[in-house]
Coordinates of C-alpha atoms and ligand atoms in Angstrom, one line a residue:
X1 CA 2.6 26.9 12.5
X2 CA 4.6 24.0 11.4
X3 CA 3.6 20.0 11.5
X4 CA 5.3 17.0 11.5
X5 CA 4.2 13.6 10.3
X6 CA 5.4 9.9 10.7
X7 CA 3.4 7.5 8.7
X8 CA 3.7 4.0 8.9
X9 CA 1.9 0.9 7.3
X10 CA 0.9 0.5 3.8
X11 CA 0.0 2.4 0.7
X12 CA -3.2 3.8 1.9
X13 CA -2.1 4.8 5.2
X14 CA 0.7 7.3 3.3
X15 CA -2.2 7.8 1.0
X16 CA -4.2 9.2 4.2
X17 CA -1.1 10.9 5.4
X18 CA -1.0 13.1 2.1
X19 CA -4.8 14.2 2.7
X20 CA -3.8 15.0 5.9
X21 CA -1.1 17.2 4.7
X22 CA -3.4 18.9 2.4
X23 CA -6.0 19.6 5.1
X24 CA -3.1 21.1 7.4
X25 CA -2.2 23.2 4.6
X26 CA -5.8 24.2 3.9
X27 CA -5.7 25.6 7.7
X28 CA -2.2 27.5 7.0
X29 CA 0.5 24.7 8.3
X30 CA 3.8 24.8 7.0
X31 CA 5.4 21.6 7.1
X32 CA 8.6 20.9 9.8
X33 CA 12.1 18.8 8.7
X34 CA 11.9 17.7 12.6
X35 CA 9.3 16.8 14.9
X36 CA 11.2 19.2 17.4
X37 CA 10.6 22.3 15.3
X38 CA 6.6 21.1 14.8
X39 CA 3.8 22.8 16.7
X40 CA 1.8 19.6 15.9
X41 CA 3.0 16.1 15.3
X42 CA 1.2 13.4 14.3
X43 CA 1.7 9.6 14.0
X44 CA -0.4 7.7 11.3
X45 CA 0.3 4.2 12.7
X46 CA -0.2 0.7 11.7
X47 CA -1.3 -2.5 13.5
X48 CA -1.0 -5.3 10.8
X49 CA 1.8 -7.0 13.0
X50 CA 3.0 -6.7 16.5
X51 CA 6.2 -4.6 15.3
X52 CA 4.4 -1.8 13.9
X53 CA 2.6 -1.3 17.0
X54 CA 5.8 -1.3 19.0
X55 CA 7.2 1.2 16.6
X56 CA 4.5 3.4 17.3
X57 CA 5.2 3.4 21.2
X58 CA 8.7 3.9 20.9
X59 CA 8.1 7.1 19.0
X60 CA 5.6 8.3 21.4
X61 CA 8.3 8.0 24.1
X62 CA 10.5 10.3 22.0
X63 CA 7.9 12.8 21.4
X64 CA 7.4 12.9 24.8
X65 CA 10.3 14.2 25.3
X66 CA 9.5 16.9 23.0
X67 CA 6.6 17.6 25.0
X68 CA 8.1 18.0 28.2
X69 CA 10.4 21.1 26.7
X70 CA 7.6 22.5 24.7
X71 CA 4.3 21.5 26.6
X72 CA 2.1 23.6 23.9
X73 CA 2.9 21.0 21.3
X74 CA 0.3 18.7 20.2
X75 CA 0.7 15.7 20.0
X76 CA -1.7 13.6 17.7
X77 CA -2.1 9.5 16.6
X78 CA -4.2 8.2 13.7
X79 CA -4.6 5.4 11.4
X80 CA -5.1 1.7 12.5
X81 CA -3.8 1.0 15.6
X82 CA -5.3 4.5 17.0
X83 CA -8.7 2.9 15.9
X84 CA -8.1 -0.6 17.3
X85 CA -7.1 1.0 20.6
X86 CA -9.5 3.9 21.2
X87 CA -9.1 4.7 24.9
X88 CA -6.9 2.0 25.5
X89 CA -4.2 3.6 23.7
X90 CA -4.7 7.1 25.3
X91 CA -4.3 5.4 28.8
X92 CA -0.9 3.6 27.9
X93 CA 0.3 6.8 26.3
X94 CA -1.5 9.8 28.1
X95 CA 1.0 12.1 26.2
X96 CA -1.6 11.8 23.0
X97 CA -3.4 14.8 23.0
X98 CA -5.4 13.7 20.0
X99 CA -6.7 10.9 18.2
X100 CA -8.6 10.3 15.3
X101 CA -8.9 6.9 12.6
X102 CA -9.6 6.5 8.9
X103 CA -13.1 7.1 9.4
X104 CA -12.7 10.6 10.9
X105 CA -10.0 12.5 8.9
X106 CA -11.6 14.9 7.7
X107 CA -12.6 16.5 11.3
X108 CA -8.9 16.9 12.0
X109 CA -9.6 21.1 11.8
X110 CA -12.1 20.9 14.7
X111 CA -10.1 18.4 16.4
X112 CA -6.9 20.6 16.7
X113 CA -9.1 23.8 17.8
X114 CA -10.5 21.3 20.9
X115 CA -6.7 20.3 21.5
X116 CA -5.4 23.8 21.4
X117 CA -8.4 24.9 23.8
X118 CA -6.9 22.1 26.0
X119 CA -9.2 19.7 26.2
X120 CA -8.2 15.7 24.8
X121 CA -9.8 15.3 21.3
X122 CA -10.9 12.2 19.9
X123 CA -12.6 10.6 17.0
X124 CA -12.4 7.3 16.2
X125 CA -16.2 6.4 15.5
X126 CA -17.7 4.9 12.1
X127 CA -19.4 7.8 10.4
X128 CA -22.3 7.3 7.8
X129 CA -20.6 7.2 4.3
X130 CA -21.9 10.9 3.1
X131 CA -20.1 12.6 6.1
X132 CA -16.9 10.5 6.0
X133 CA -16.9 11.1 2.2
X134 CA -16.3 14.7 2.8
X135 CA -12.6 13.8 3.4
X136 CA -12.3 14.0 -0.6
X137 CA -13.1 17.5 -0.7
X138 CA -9.1 18.1 0.8
X139 CA -7.0 17.6 -2.1
X140 CA -3.6 15.9 -1.5
X141 CA -0.3 17.1 -0.8
X142 CA 2.4 14.6 -2.6
X143 CA 6.3 14.5 -2.7
X144 CA 6.1 12.9 -5.7
X145 CA 5.2 15.5 -8.6
X146 CA 4.1 12.8 -11.9
X147 CA 3.0 9.5 -9.8
X148 CA -0.1 9.8 -7.5
X149 CA -2.2 7.3 -5.6
X150 CA -5.7 7.6 -5.4
X151 CA -7.7 5.9 -2.5
X152 CA -10.8 4.2 -4.6
X153 CA -11.8 2.1 -1.5
X154 CA -12.3 1.8 2.2
X155 CA -12.1 -1.2 4.5
X156 CA -12.3 -4.6 3.7
X157 CA -15.0 -7.3 3.6
X158 CA -13.1 -10.3 3.7
X159 CA -12.2 -12.0 6.8
X160 CA -9.3 -13.7 6.4
X161 CA -8.4 -15.3 9.8
X162 CA -5.1 -13.7 10.7
X163 CA -5.9 -10.0 9.6
X164 CA -6.8 -6.9 12.0
X165 CA -7.7 -4.8 8.7
X166 CA -11.0 -5.3 8.6
X167 CA -11.4 -4.3 12.4
X168 CA -9.4 -1.1 11.8
X169 CA -10.9 0.2 8.6
X170 CA -14.2 -1.5 8.9
X171 CA -16.6 -2.8 6.1
X172 CA -16.0 -2.4 2.5
X173 CA -16.9 1.4 1.1
X174 CA -16.4 1.8 -2.4
X175 CA -15.7 5.5 -3.5
X176 CA -18.2 6.8 -6.4
X177 CA -16.9 6.6 -9.9
X178 CA -17.5 10.5 -10.4
X179 CA -15.3 11.3 -7.1
X180 CA -12.5 9.3 -8.4
X181 CA -12.5 10.8 -12.0
X182 CA -12.3 14.2 -10.4
X183 CA -9.6 13.4 -8.4
X184 CA -7.8 11.7 -11.2
X185 CA -8.7 14.8 -13.5
X186 CA -7.6 17.1 -10.9
X187 CA -4.3 15.2 -10.5
X188 CA -3.5 15.2 -14.2
X189 CA -4.2 19.1 -14.4
X190 CA -1.6 18.9 -11.4
X191 CA 1.2 17.2 -13.7
X192 CA 0.4 13.6 -12.7
X193 CA 1.2 11.1 -15.1
X194 CA 0.8 8.0 -13.3
X195 CA -2.3 7.2 -11.4
X196 CA -2.1 4.4 -8.8
X197 CA -5.5 3.2 -7.5
X198 CA -5.4 1.8 -3.9
X199 CA -7.7 -0.1 -1.9
X200 CA -7.1 -3.1 0.8
X201 CA -8.8 -5.1 -1.9
X202 CA -8.9 -3.2 -4.8
X203 CA -10.4 -5.7 -6.9
X204 CA -13.4 -5.9 -5.2
X205 CA -14.0 -2.3 -5.9
X206 CA -17.7 -1.7 -7.1
X207 CA -19.3 -4.6 -5.6
X208 CA -20.8 -3.0 -2.8
X209 CA -22.4 -0.1 -5.5
X210 CA -22.8 -2.4 -8.5
X211 CA -20.4 -1.6 -11.0
X212 CA -17.1 -3.7 -11.9
X213 CA -13.6 -2.5 -11.3
X214 CA -13.0 -3.0 -14.8
X215 CA -15.6 -0.7 -15.6
X216 CA -13.4 2.0 -13.2
X217 CA -10.0 1.3 -15.3
X218 CA -11.6 2.1 -18.7
X219 CA -13.0 5.2 -17.0
X220 CA -10.0 6.7 -15.8
X221 CA -8.0 5.6 -18.8
X222 CA -10.1 7.9 -20.5
X223 CA -9.1 10.8 -18.8
X224 CA -6.7 12.8 -21.0
X225 CA -3.3 13.0 -20.0
X226 CA -3.5 9.5 -18.0
X227 CA 0.0 8.1 -19.4
X228 CA -0.1 5.5 -16.5
X229 CA -2.3 3.4 -14.2
X230 CA -1.3 1.0 -11.9
X231 CA -4.0 -0.6 -9.1
X232 CA -2.9 -2.2 -5.7
X233 CA -4.0 -4.9 -3.7
X234 CA -5.2 -6.9 -6.0
X235 CA -7.2 -10.0 -4.2
X236 CA -6.8 -13.7 -6.1
X237 CA -10.5 -14.3 -5.4
X238 CA -11.7 -11.3 -7.3
X239 CA -9.1 -11.3 -9.9
X240 CA -11.6 -12.4 -12.7
X241 CA -11.4 -12.3 -16.7
X242 CA -13.0 -9.1 -17.1
X243 CA -10.1 -7.3 -15.1
X244 CA -7.5 -9.5 -17.0
X245 CA -9.0 -7.9 -20.1
X246 CA -9.3 -4.6 -19.3
X247 CA -5.1 -4.6 -18.7
X248 CA -4.7 -6.4 -21.8
X249 CA -6.9 -3.9 -23.6
X250 CA -6.0 -0.5 -22.2
X251 CA -2.4 0.6 -23.0
X252 CA -2.0 2.8 -20.1
X253 CA -2.1 -0.2 -17.7
X254 CA 1.1 -1.6 -16.8
X255 CA 2.5 -4.9 -16.8
X256 CA 2.7 -5.3 -13.4
X257 CA 0.5 -6.6 -10.6
X258 CA 0.7 -7.2 -6.9
X259 CA -1.3 -10.2 -6.1
X260 CA -0.8 -11.3 -2.5
X261 CA -0.9 -15.2 -2.3
X262 CA 0.2 -15.8 1.4
X263 CA 0.6 -19.5 1.1
X264 CA 1.0 -22.4 -1.4
X265 CA -0.5 -25.0 0.9
X266 CA -4.3 -25.5 0.0
X267 CA -5.1 -26.6 4.0
X268 CA -3.5 -23.3 5.2
X269 CA -5.3 -21.2 2.6
X270 CA -8.3 -22.5 3.9
X271 CA -7.5 -22.0 7.6
X272 CA -6.5 -18.2 6.4
X273 CA -10.0 -18.3 4.8
X274 CA -8.4 -17.1 1.4
X275 CA -11.2 -18.5 -0.8
X276 CA -8.7 -19.8 -3.6
X277 CA -6.5 -23.0 -3.9
X278 CA -3.1 -22.6 -5.0
X279 CA -4.2 -24.2 -8.3
X280 CA -6.7 -21.4 -8.7
X281 CA -4.2 -18.9 -7.9
X282 CA -2.0 -20.6 -10.6
X283 CA -4.3 -20.6 -13.0
X284 CA -5.3 -16.8 -12.5
X285 CA -1.6 -16.1 -12.5
X286 CA -1.7 -18.1 -16.2
X287 CA -4.7 -15.6 -17.4
X288 CA -3.2 -12.7 -16.5
X289 CA -0.2 -14.0 -18.6
X290 CA -2.7 -14.7 -21.5
X291 CA -3.8 -11.3 -21.9
X292 CA -0.9 -9.1 -20.9
X293 CA 1.9 -10.4 -22.1
X294 CA 5.1 -9.6 -20.4
X295 CA 3.2 -8.9 -17.1
X296 CA 5.3 -9.4 -13.9
X297 CA 4.2 -10.1 -10.5
X298 CA 4.8 -9.6 -6.7
X299 CA 3.4 -10.9 -3.7
X300 CA 3.1 -11.3 -0.1
X301 CA 3.9 -14.6 2.0
X302 CA 3.0 -15.3 5.2
X303 CA 5.5 -18.0 6.9
X304 CA 4.6 -19.9 10.3
X305 CA 0.8 -19.4 9.9
X306 CA -0.7 -22.0 12.8
X307 CA -0.3 -25.8 12.0
X308 CA 2.0 -25.1 9.3
X309 CA 4.1 -28.0 8.6
X310 CA 7.2 -28.5 6.2
X311 CA 4.9 -29.9 3.3
X312 CA 3.0 -26.9 4.0
X313 CA 5.9 -24.7 3.5
X314 CA 7.5 -26.7 0.7
X315 CA 4.3 -25.9 -1.4
X316 CA 5.0 -22.2 -0.5
X317 CA 8.3 -22.4 -2.1
X318 CA 6.7 -24.2 -5.0
X319 CA 4.5 -21.1 -6.1
X320 CA 7.5 -18.8 -5.8
X321 CA 9.2 -21.0 -8.4
X322 CA 6.3 -21.6 -10.4
X323 CA 5.5 -17.9 -10.9
X324 CA 9.0 -16.5 -10.4
X325 CA 7.4 -13.3 -8.9
X326 CA 10.0 -9.9 -9.2
X327 CA 9.3 -9.2 -5.8
X328 CA 8.2 -11.2 -2.6
X329 CA 7.3 -9.5 1.0
X330 CA 7.7 -11.9 3.3
X331 CA 6.0 -11.5 6.7
X332 CA 6.5 -14.1 10.0
X333 CA 3.0 -14.9 11.4
X334 CA 2.1 -12.3 14.1
X335 CA -0.9 -13.2 16.0
X336 CA -3.3 -10.3 16.3
X337 CA -5.9 -9.4 19.0
X338 CA -9.6 -10.7 18.1
X339 CA -8.4 -12.8 15.3
X340 CA -9.2 -16.3 14.7
X341 CA -6.0 -17.2 13.9
X342 CA -4.5 -16.3 17.0
X343 CA -6.4 -18.2 19.1
X344 CA -6.0 -21.4 16.8
X345 CA -3.9 -24.2 18.2
X346 CA -0.3 -25.1 16.5
X347 CA 1.2 -21.8 16.8
X348 CA 4.6 -21.9 15.4
X349 CA 8.1 -21.3 17.4
X350 CA 9.8 -18.3 16.3
X351 CA 12.8 -20.3 15.5
X352 CA 10.8 -22.2 12.8
X353 CA 9.6 -19.0 11.4
X354 CA 12.8 -17.5 11.4
X355 CA 14.6 -20.7 9.6
X356 CA 11.5 -20.8 7.3
X357 CA 11.9 -17.5 6.3
X358 CA 15.2 -17.3 5.5
X359 CA 15.2 -20.3 3.5
X360 CA 12.3 -18.5 1.5
X361 CA 14.6 -15.4 1.1
X362 CA 17.4 -17.2 -0.5
X363 CA 15.5 -19.1 -3.1
X364 CA 13.9 -15.7 -4.0
X365 CA 17.2 -14.4 -4.3
X366 CA 18.2 -16.8 -6.6
X367 CA 15.0 -16.1 -8.7
X368 CA 15.9 -12.6 -8.6
X369 CA 19.2 -13.0 -9.6
X370 CA 18.1 -14.6 -12.9
X371 CA 15.1 -12.1 -13.4
X372 CA 17.7 -9.3 -13.1
X373 CA 20.2 -10.8 -15.8
X374 CA 17.3 -11.2 -18.2
X375 CA 16.7 -7.6 -18.3
X376 CA 20.4 -6.7 -19.4
X377 CA 20.1 -5.3 -22.9
X378 CA 16.6 -5.0 -23.1
X379 CA 14.7 -1.9 -24.2
X380 CA 12.1 -0.4 -21.3
X381 CA 9.9 2.4 -21.1
X382 CA 10.7 4.4 -17.9
X383 CA 8.9 7.4 -16.4
X384 CA 11.3 9.5 -15.1
X385 CA 9.8 10.5 -11.7
X386 CA 12.7 11.8 -9.5
X387 CA 16.2 13.3 -9.4
X388 CA 18.9 11.6 -7.2
X389 CA 22.1 12.0 -6.8
X390 CA 22.5 13.7 -10.2
X391 CA 20.9 10.9 -11.9
X392 CA 16.9 10.9 -13.3
X393 CA 15.0 7.7 -11.7
X394 CA 12.2 5.9 -12.7
X395 CA 10.3 3.0 -12.8
X396 CA 9.9 0.5 -16.0
X397 CA 6.0 -0.7 -16.6
X398 CA 7.2 -3.8 -15.3
X399 CA 7.7 -2.1 -12.0
X400 CA 11.8 -2.1 -11.6
X401 CA 13.7 1.0 -10.6
X402 CA 16.4 2.3 -13.2
X403 CA 18.8 5.1 -13.2
X404 CA 20.0 7.0 -16.1
X405 CA 22.1 9.9 -16.7
X406 CA 20.4 13.1 -18.1
X407 CA 19.4 16.7 -17.0
X408 CA 16.3 17.3 -14.2
X409 CA 14.5 18.8 -17.0
X410 CA 13.7 15.5 -18.4
X411 CA 11.5 14.9 -15.1
X412 CA 8.0 13.7 -15.9
X413 CA 8.9 12.4 -19.3
X414 CA 8.6 8.9 -20.7
X415 CA 11.4 7.9 -22.1
X416 CA 12.9 4.2 -23.9
X417 CA 15.9 2.9 -22.0
X418 CA 18.7 0.6 -23.1
X419 CA 19.5 -1.8 -19.7
X420 CA 22.8 -1.6 -19.6
X421 CA 23.1 -3.3 -16.1
X422 CA 20.9 -5.1 -14.1
X423 CA 21.2 -6.1 -10.3
X424 CA 18.3 -7.7 -8.1
X425 CA 17.0 -4.1 -7.0
X426 CA 18.2 -1.2 -9.1
X427 CA 19.0 -1.0 -12.8
X428 CA 20.9 1.7 -15.0
X429 CA 20.7 2.3 -18.7
X430 CA 21.1 4.6 -21.3
X431 CA 18.1 7.1 -22.8
X432 CA 17.3 5.8 -26.6
X433 CA 14.6 8.6 -27.1
X434 CA 11.2 10.1 -25.3
X435 CA 8.3 8.5 -26.0
X436 CA 5.2 10.6 -27.2
X437 CA 2.6 10.5 -24.8
Ligands
SAH1 N1 -4.9 -6.9 1.6 C1 -4.2 -7.4 1.2 C2 -3.0 -7.1 2.5 C3 -3.1 -6.4 3.4 S1 -1.9 -6.6 4.8 C4 -4.6 -8.4 0.9 O1 -5.5 -9.2 1.2 O2 -3.1 -9.4 0.3 C5 -0.5 -6.9 3.9 C6 0.1 -8.1 3.8 O3 0.9 -8.1 5.6 C7 -0.3 -9.1 4.0 O4 -0.8 -9.4 2.5 C8 0.0 -10.2 4.8 O5 0.9 -11.0 4.0 C9 0.6 -9.4 5.7 N2 0.1 -9.8 7.3 C10 -1.4 -9.2 7.5 N3 -1.8 -9.9 8.8 C11 -0.5 -10.5 9.2 C12 -0.4 -11.1 10.2 N4 -1.4 -11.3 11.3 N5 1.1 -11.7 10.5 C13 1.8 -11.5 9.5 N6 1.7 -10.9 8.0 C14 0.6 -10.5 8.3
SF4_2 FE1 -6.5 -8.3 5.2 FE2 -7.9 -10.3 3.8 FE3 -9.0 -7.7 3.8 FE4 -6.7 -8.3 2.6 S1 -8.5 -9.4 2.2 S2 -7.1 -6.7 4.0 S3 -5.5 -9.3 4.1 S4 -8.8 -9.6 5.8
F3S3 FE1 -1.1 -1.4 8.7 FE2 -3.6 -0.2 8.5 FE3 -2.5 -0.3 6.4 S1 -3.1 -1.9 9.5 S2 -1.1 -2.1 6.8 S3 -2.0 0.8 8.0 S4 -4.8 -0.6 6.5

């Protein structure tokens, strides 16, 4: 039996898919190269904006054609759209045989059995944490041998007024320290060098189980063999001095942080219920730079939030100029069902959003060109994580991609590289020496 999984959305969804693959391998399934060859086709969905929703429906349309030719094929939908839509999704797309959400991943074996017996199998209800935690018993199946994601918490307890995530993934549930450390130990034994801790709001990890996130960082770093640590996504309001200090103290933590600002206007931030001001955000950036010399940042921006004026938008551009992010992920505000912002007055016309977006992108392009140039001639530590077109490819600690000449047997090693050429989205360099782990 073969499976095919199509994954949309964030790194947490990606990591869920890796776990789903683990369950399927455990059941004896093998991966298929294309959906046409598969006996089980799964779509792990995202519903953060309207566009990903549409993509899911168009993929389901394609998979329907496969099922018309081979009615025994099982088509499943999981992830955030499944959770948000529930039965409505099946009504809209009757081709769906099975459906589950991020709460019920570990039920996949039973669901497949039910679907094979000709029933429609659906599990989207929230479960008691002890039941949900059974999903950690399955190991992930990863494409990247050296860098691995570890989901450390589920859900989100914030109430950003534009965001659908608290509704699709539920309340914040921190995974226990022991369960996380056990997975990290297993990953390291499997050859992993870089551990990337994940949560919608990872800096809030532990708040519901009375531990501070910095404690997790120290404990992960104690595990022999962990060479690099990253974590995503930090929320500015939980990003405190203890975390900054831990980042500075722990040698394995990379000098990079994704810290979404969303907007530079205090009025808009308030409407978004982000719980920080532009000034507080900039202070946190300053504090992080003090504790972690050389740290680089990336961010998320929403343009055209309801009532956003030209002045509000200028404040956002000002944050870009002040922080000089290495990467900016910008999105046009997309109204989501049952979120407060969708019902606010003053929705912004699409032309205005498009215009602001393109101005934001062109400013960021200039900033990035300067940042890229500043890397030329520098020496960077690079973990060689993949082999592409005859070259070794890896990331600097500051999260920039570099390709170098070398042989495939160097994969998994960390090397010092002199950067010979640096462009906005890629760099080239030559290896100087290996870094002792
Ligand atoms: N938990 C993370 C973000 C998760 S969603 C955080 O708090 O920052 C990833 C990004 O999608 C968000 O940072 C935001 O920029 C964007 N996003 C979320 N909802 C959106 C919406 N309704 N319209 C446009 N962009 C949105
Ligand atoms: Fe959504 Fe806000 Fe939670 Fe991020 S912190 S997932 S934007 S509600
Ligand atoms: Fe999308 Fe769900 Fe992630 S809505 S961004 S897949 S948490």
